[in-house]
Amino acid sequence: LGMSAGTIWQKRFASGGDLVAATKWQYVGGASVMVLASLAFETRTVVVNGELIFAMAWLVLVLSIGAIFLLMLMIRGGEMSKVASLFYLVPAVTAVIAWILFGEQLNLVQIVGMAIATLGVGLATAQPTKNQPTRARASR
């Protein structure tokens, strides 16, 4: 719900702004909420090890900086419905990454589901070909 509202707000009011500044303010807002939640619910104990460092590097560099910057570029340059439809690929891509990196097994139902989601996203984001007839609009 928050991402949908933020995407609509950005497309309508801030689509021409600086992407780095917009990303910074999104993280300031998100971090503010998470700091309050962590102070209220967490133990404040951190064990620094290789897994934590790898996870933090992945979360910061790939997901936070890379993915959000890419999302903002897509919002700026495209239709929101097409950008939003790409979110349906997240579970499939995550499952494939888990299969590659961690040896997770994929069953037939999961593979068929990924294929259906991928086909749906492809249909939703496809550009019309030049051979398709355009609909005539009624004049006013």
Coordinates of N, CA and C in Angstrom, one line a residue:
L1 N 0.8 -1.2 0.0 CA 0.0 0.0 0.0 C 0.9 1.3 0.0
G2 N 1.9 1.2 0.8 CA 2.8 2.4 0.9 C 3.6 2.6 -0.4
M3 N 4.0 1.5 -1.0 CA 4.7 1.6 -2.3 C 3.8 2.1 -3.4
S4 N 2.6 1.7 -3.4 CA 1.6 2.1 -4.4 C 1.3 3.6 -4.3
A5 N 1.1 4.0 -3.0 CA 0.8 5.5 -2.8 C 2.0 6.3 -3.1
G6 N 3.2 5.8 -2.8 CA 4.4 6.6 -3.1 C 4.7 6.7 -4.6
T7 N 4.4 5.6 -5.3 CA 4.6 5.6 -6.7 C 3.7 6.5 -7.4
I8 N 2.4 6.6 -7.0 CA 1.4 7.5 -7.6 C 1.8 8.9 -7.3
W9 N 2.2 9.2 -6.0 CA 2.6 10.5 -5.6 C 3.9 11.0 -6.4
Q10 N 4.8 10.1 -6.6 CA 6.1 10.5 -7.3 C 5.7 10.7 -8.8
K11 N 4.9 9.9 -9.4 CA 4.6 10.1 -10.8 C 3.9 11.4 -11.0
R12 N 3.0 11.7 -10.1 CA 2.1 12.9 -10.3 C 2.9 14.2 -9.9
F13 N 3.6 14.2 -8.8 CA 4.2 15.5 -8.3 C 5.7 15.6 -8.4
A14 N 6.4 14.5 -8.5 CA 7.9 14.6 -8.4 C 8.6 13.9 -9.5
S15 N 8.0 13.7 -10.7 CA 8.6 12.8 -11.7 C 9.8 13.5 -12.4
G16 N 9.9 14.8 -12.3 CA 10.9 15.5 -13.0 C 12.1 15.9 -12.1
G17 N 12.0 15.5 -10.8 CA 13.1 15.8 -9.9 C 14.3 15.0 -9.9
D18 N 15.3 15.3 -9.1 CA 16.5 14.6 -9.0 C 16.3 13.2 -8.4
L19 N 16.7 12.1 -9.1 CA 16.4 10.8 -8.6 C 17.2 10.5 -7.3
V20 N 18.4 11.0 -7.2 CA 19.2 10.7 -6.0 C 18.6 11.4 -4.8
A21 N 18.1 12.7 -4.9 CA 17.5 13.4 -3.8 C 16.2 12.7 -3.4
A22 N 15.4 12.3 -4.4 CA 14.1 11.6 -4.1 C 14.4 10.3 -3.4
T23 N 15.4 9.5 -3.8 CA 15.7 8.3 -3.2 C 16.1 8.6 -1.7
K24 N 16.9 9.6 -1.5 CA 17.4 9.9 -0.1 C 16.2 10.2 0.7
W25 N 15.2 11.0 0.3 CA 14.1 11.3 1.1 C 13.2 10.1 1.4
Q26 N 13.1 9.2 0.4 CA 12.4 8.0 0.6 C 13.0 7.2 1.7
Y27 N 14.3 7.1 1.7 CA 15.0 6.3 2.8 C 15.0 7.0 4.1
V28 N 15.0 8.4 4.2 CA 14.8 9.1 5.4 C 13.5 8.8 6.1
G29 N 12.4 8.8 5.2 CA 11.1 8.5 5.7 C 11.0 7.0 6.2
G30 N 11.5 6.1 5.4 CA 11.4 4.7 5.8 C 12.3 4.4 7.0
A31 N 13.5 5.0 7.1 CA 14.4 4.8 8.2 C 13.8 5.3 9.5
S32 N 13.1 6.4 9.4 CA 12.5 7.0 10.6 C 11.5 6.1 11.3
V33 N 10.7 5.5 10.4 CA 9.7 4.5 10.9 C 10.4 3.3 11.5
M34 N 11.4 2.8 10.8 CA 12.0 1.6 11.3 C 12.9 1.8 12.5
V35 N 13.5 2.9 12.7 CA 14.2 3.2 13.9 C 13.3 3.2 15.1
L36 N 12.1 3.8 15.0 CA 11.1 3.8 16.1 C 10.7 2.4 16.4
A37 N 10.4 1.6 15.3 CA 9.9 0.3 15.5 C 11.0 -0.6 16.2
S38 N 12.3 -0.4 15.8 CA 13.3 -1.2 16.3 C 13.6 -0.9 17.8
L39 N 13.5 0.4 18.1 CA 13.6 0.8 19.5 C 12.5 0.2 20.4
A40 N 11.4 0.1 19.8 CA 10.2 -0.4 20.6 C 10.2 -1.9 20.7
F41 N 10.7 -2.7 19.7 CA 10.5 -4.1 19.7 C 11.8 -5.0 19.7
E42 N 12.9 -4.4 19.4 CA 14.1 -5.2 19.2 C 15.0 -5.2 20.5
T43 N 16.0 -6.2 20.5 CA 16.8 -6.3 21.7 C 18.0 -5.4 21.7
R44 N 18.3 -4.8 20.6 CA 19.5 -3.9 20.4 C 20.8 -4.7 20.5
T45 N 20.8 -6.0 20.2 CA 22.0 -6.8 20.2 C 22.4 -7.1 18.7
V46 N 23.6 -6.8 18.3 CA 24.1 -7.1 16.9 C 25.3 -8.0 17.0
V47 N 25.3 -9.1 16.3 CA 26.5 -9.9 16.2 C 27.1 -9.7 14.8
V48 N 28.3 -9.1 14.7 CA 28.9 -8.8 13.4 C 29.7 -10.1 13.0
N49 N 29.3 -10.6 11.8 CA 30.0 -11.7 11.2 C 30.0 -11.6 9.7
G50 N 30.5 -12.6 9.0 CA 30.5 -12.5 7.5 C 29.2 -12.5 6.9
E51 N 28.2 -13.3 7.5 CA 26.9 -13.3 7.0 C 26.2 -12.0 7.1
L52 N 26.4 -11.3 8.2 CA 25.8 -10.0 8.4 C 26.4 -9.0 7.4
I53 N 27.7 -9.0 7.2 CA 28.3 -8.1 6.3 C 27.8 -8.3 4.9
F54 N 27.8 -9.6 4.4 CA 27.3 -9.9 3.1 C 25.8 -9.5 2.9
A55 N 25.0 -9.8 3.9 CA 23.6 -9.4 3.9 C 23.4 -7.9 3.8
M56 N 24.1 -7.2 4.6 CA 24.0 -5.7 4.6 C 24.5 -5.1 3.3
A57 N 25.6 -5.7 2.7 CA 26.1 -5.2 1.4 C 25.1 -5.5 0.4
W58 N 24.5 -6.6 0.4 CA 23.5 -7.0 -0.6 C 22.3 -6.1 -0.5
L59 N 21.8 -5.9 0.7 CA 20.6 -5.0 1.0 C 20.9 -3.6 0.6
V60 N 22.0 -3.1 0.9 CA 22.3 -1.7 0.7 C 22.6 -1.4 -0.8
L61 N 23.6 -2.2 -1.4 CA 24.0 -1.9 -2.7 C 23.1 -2.4 -3.8
V62 N 22.6 -3.6 -3.7 CA 21.8 -4.2 -4.7 C 20.3 -3.8 -4.6
L63 N 19.7 -4.0 -3.4 CA 18.3 -3.8 -3.3 C 18.0 -2.3 -3.1
S64 N 18.7 -1.7 -2.1 CA 18.4 -0.3 -1.8 C 18.8 0.7 -2.9
I65 N 20.0 0.7 -3.2 CA 20.5 1.7 -4.2 C 20.1 1.3 -5.6
G66 N 20.5 0.1 -6.0 CA 20.2 -0.4 -7.4 C 18.8 -0.5 -7.7
A67 N 18.0 -1.3 -7.0 CA 16.6 -1.6 -7.3 C 15.8 -0.3 -7.2
I68 N 15.9 0.4 -6.2 CA 15.0 1.6 -6.0 C 15.4 2.7 -7.1
F69 N 16.7 2.8 -7.4 CA 17.0 3.8 -8.4 C 16.5 3.3 -9.8
L70 N 16.5 2.0 -10.1 CA 16.0 1.5 -11.3 C 14.4 1.7 -11.3
L71 N 13.8 1.5 -10.2 CA 12.3 1.7 -10.1 C 12.0 3.1 -10.4
M72 N 12.8 4.1 -9.8 CA 12.5 5.5 -10.1 C 12.7 5.9 -11.5
L73 N 13.7 5.3 -12.1 CA 13.9 5.5 -13.6 C 12.7 5.0 -14.4
M74 N 12.2 3.9 -14.0 CA 11.1 3.3 -14.8 C 9.8 4.1 -14.5
I75 N 9.6 4.6 -13.3 CA 8.5 5.4 -13.1 C 8.5 6.7 -13.9
R76 N 9.7 7.3 -13.9 CA 9.9 8.5 -14.7 C 9.6 8.4 -16.1
G77 N 10.1 7.2 -16.7 CA 10.0 7.1 -18.1 C 8.8 6.3 -18.6
G78 N 8.0 5.7 -17.8 CA 7.0 4.8 -18.3 C 5.6 5.0 -17.6
E79 N 4.7 4.2 -18.0 CA 3.4 4.2 -17.4 C 3.4 3.4 -16.1
M80 N 2.7 4.0 -15.1 CA 2.7 3.3 -13.8 C 2.2 1.9 -13.8
S81 N 1.2 1.7 -14.6 CA 0.6 0.3 -14.7 C 1.6 -0.7 -15.2
K82 N 2.5 -0.3 -16.1 CA 3.5 -1.2 -16.6 C 4.6 -1.4 -15.6
V83 N 5.0 -0.4 -14.9 CA 6.0 -0.5 -13.9 C 5.5 -1.4 -12.7
A84 N 4.2 -1.1 -12.3 CA 3.6 -1.9 -11.2 C 3.5 -3.4 -11.6
S85 N 3.2 -3.7 -12.9 CA 3.1 -5.1 -13.3 C 4.4 -5.9 -13.1
L86 N 5.5 -5.2 -13.1 CA 6.8 -5.8 -12.9 C 7.0 -6.4 -11.5
F87 N 6.2 -5.9 -10.6 CA 6.3 -6.5 -9.2 C 5.8 -7.9 -9.2
Y88 N 5.1 -8.3 -10.1 CA 4.6 -9.7 -10.2 C 5.8 -10.7 -10.5
L89 N 6.9 -10.1 -11.0 CA 8.0 -11.0 -11.3 C 9.0 -11.2 -10.1
V90 N 8.8 -10.4 -9.0 CA 9.7 -10.5 -7.9 C 9.7 -11.9 -7.3
P91 N 8.6 -12.6 -7.0 CA 8.6 -13.9 -6.4 C 9.4 -14.9 -7.3
A92 N 9.1 -14.8 -8.6 CA 9.7 -15.7 -9.6 C 11.2 -15.5 -9.6
V93 N 11.7 -14.3 -9.7 CA 13.1 -14.0 -9.8 C 13.8 -14.4 -8.5
T94 N 13.1 -14.1 -7.3 CA 13.6 -14.6 -6.0 C 13.8 -16.1 -6.0
A95 N 12.8 -16.8 -6.5 CA 12.9 -18.3 -6.5 C 14.0 -18.8 -7.3
V96 N 14.2 -18.1 -8.5 CA 15.3 -18.5 -9.4 C 16.7 -18.2 -8.8
I97 N 16.8 -17.1 -8.1 CA 18.1 -16.7 -7.4 C 18.3 -17.7 -6.3
A98 N 17.3 -18.1 -5.5 CA 17.5 -19.1 -4.5 C 17.8 -20.4 -5.0
W99 N 17.3 -20.8 -6.2 CA 17.7 -22.1 -6.8 C 19.2 -22.0 -7.2
I100 N 19.6 -20.9 -7.8 CA 21.0 -20.8 -8.3 C 22.0 -20.7 -7.1
L101 N 21.7 -19.9 -6.1 CA 22.6 -19.6 -5.0 C 22.6 -20.7 -3.9
F102 N 21.4 -21.2 -3.6 CA 21.2 -22.0 -2.4 C 20.8 -23.4 -2.7
G103 N 20.6 -23.7 -4.0 CA 20.1 -25.1 -4.3 C 18.7 -25.4 -4.0
E104 N 17.9 -24.4 -3.8 CA 16.4 -24.6 -3.5 C 15.8 -25.3 -4.6
Q105 N 14.9 -26.3 -4.3 CA 14.2 -27.1 -5.3 C 13.0 -26.4 -5.7
L106 N 12.7 -26.4 -7.0 CA 11.5 -25.8 -7.6 C 10.6 -27.0 -8.1
N107 N 9.3 -27.0 -7.7 CA 8.5 -28.0 -8.2 C 7.7 -27.6 -9.4
L108 N 7.0 -28.5 -10.0 CA 6.2 -28.2 -11.3 C 5.2 -27.0 -11.1
V109 N 4.5 -27.0 -10.0 CA 3.5 -26.0 -9.7 C 4.2 -24.6 -9.7
Q110 N 5.3 -24.5 -9.0 CA 6.0 -23.3 -8.9 C 6.5 -22.8 -10.3
I111 N 7.1 -23.7 -11.1 CA 7.6 -23.4 -12.4 C 6.4 -22.9 -13.3
V112 N 5.3 -23.6 -13.3 CA 4.1 -23.2 -14.1 C 3.6 -21.8 -13.6
G113 N 3.6 -21.6 -12.3 CA 3.2 -20.3 -11.8 C 4.1 -19.2 -12.2
M114 N 5.4 -19.5 -12.2 CA 6.3 -18.4 -12.7 C 6.1 -18.2 -14.2
A115 N 5.9 -19.2 -14.9 CA 5.7 -19.0 -16.4 C 4.4 -18.2 -16.6
I116 N 3.3 -18.5 -15.9 CA 2.1 -17.7 -16.1 C 2.3 -16.3 -15.7
A117 N 3.0 -16.0 -14.6 CA 3.2 -14.6 -14.1 C 4.1 -13.9 -15.2
T118 N 5.1 -14.6 -15.7 CA 6.0 -14.0 -16.7 C 5.2 -13.7 -17.9
L119 N 4.4 -14.6 -18.4 CA 3.6 -14.3 -19.6 C 2.6 -13.2 -19.3
G120 N 2.0 -13.1 -18.2 CA 1.1 -12.0 -17.9 C 1.8 -10.6 -17.9
V121 N 3.0 -10.6 -17.3 CA 3.8 -9.4 -17.3 C 4.2 -9.0 -18.7
G122 N 4.6 -10.0 -19.5 CA 4.9 -9.7 -20.9 C 3.8 -9.2 -21.7
L123 N 2.6 -9.7 -21.4 CA 1.4 -9.2 -22.1 C 1.1 -7.8 -21.7
A124 N 1.2 -7.5 -20.4 CA 0.9 -6.2 -19.8 C 1.8 -5.1 -20.2
T125 N 3.1 -5.5 -20.4 CA 4.1 -4.5 -20.7 C 4.5 -4.4 -22.2
A126 N 3.9 -5.3 -23.0 CA 4.3 -5.3 -24.4 C 3.9 -4.0 -25.2
Q127 N 4.8 -3.6 -26.0 CA 4.6 -2.5 -26.9 C 3.8 -2.9 -28.1
P128 N 2.8 -2.1 -28.5 CA 2.0 -2.5 -29.7 C 2.9 -2.5 -30.9
T129 N 2.7 -3.4 -31.8 CA 3.4 -3.5 -33.0 C 2.9 -2.5 -34.0
K130 N 3.6 -2.1 -35.0 CA 3.2 -1.1 -36.0 C 2.1 -1.7 -36.9
N131 N 2.0 -3.0 -36.9 CA 0.9 -3.6 -37.8 C -0.4 -3.7 -37.2
Q132 N -0.5 -3.4 -35.9 CA -1.8 -3.4 -35.2 C -2.6 -2.2 -35.6
P133 N -3.9 -2.4 -35.9 CA -4.7 -1.2 -36.2 C -5.0 -0.4 -35.0
T134 N -5.0 0.9 -35.1 CA -5.3 1.7 -34.0 C -6.8 2.0 -34.0
R135 N -7.3 2.2 -32.8 CA -8.7 2.4 -32.6 C -9.0 3.9 -33.0
A136 N -10.1 4.0 -33.7 CA -10.5 5.4 -34.1 C -11.2 6.1 -32.9
R137 N -10.9 7.3 -32.7 CA -11.5 8.1 -31.7 C -12.6 8.9 -32.2
A138 N -13.7 9.0 -31.5 CA -14.8 9.9 -31.9 C -14.4 11.3 -31.7
S139 N -14.7 12.2 -32.6 CA -14.4 13.6 -32.5 C -15.5 14.3 -31.6
R140 N -15.1 15.3 -31.0 CA -16.0 16.0 -30.1 C -16.4 17.3 -30.7

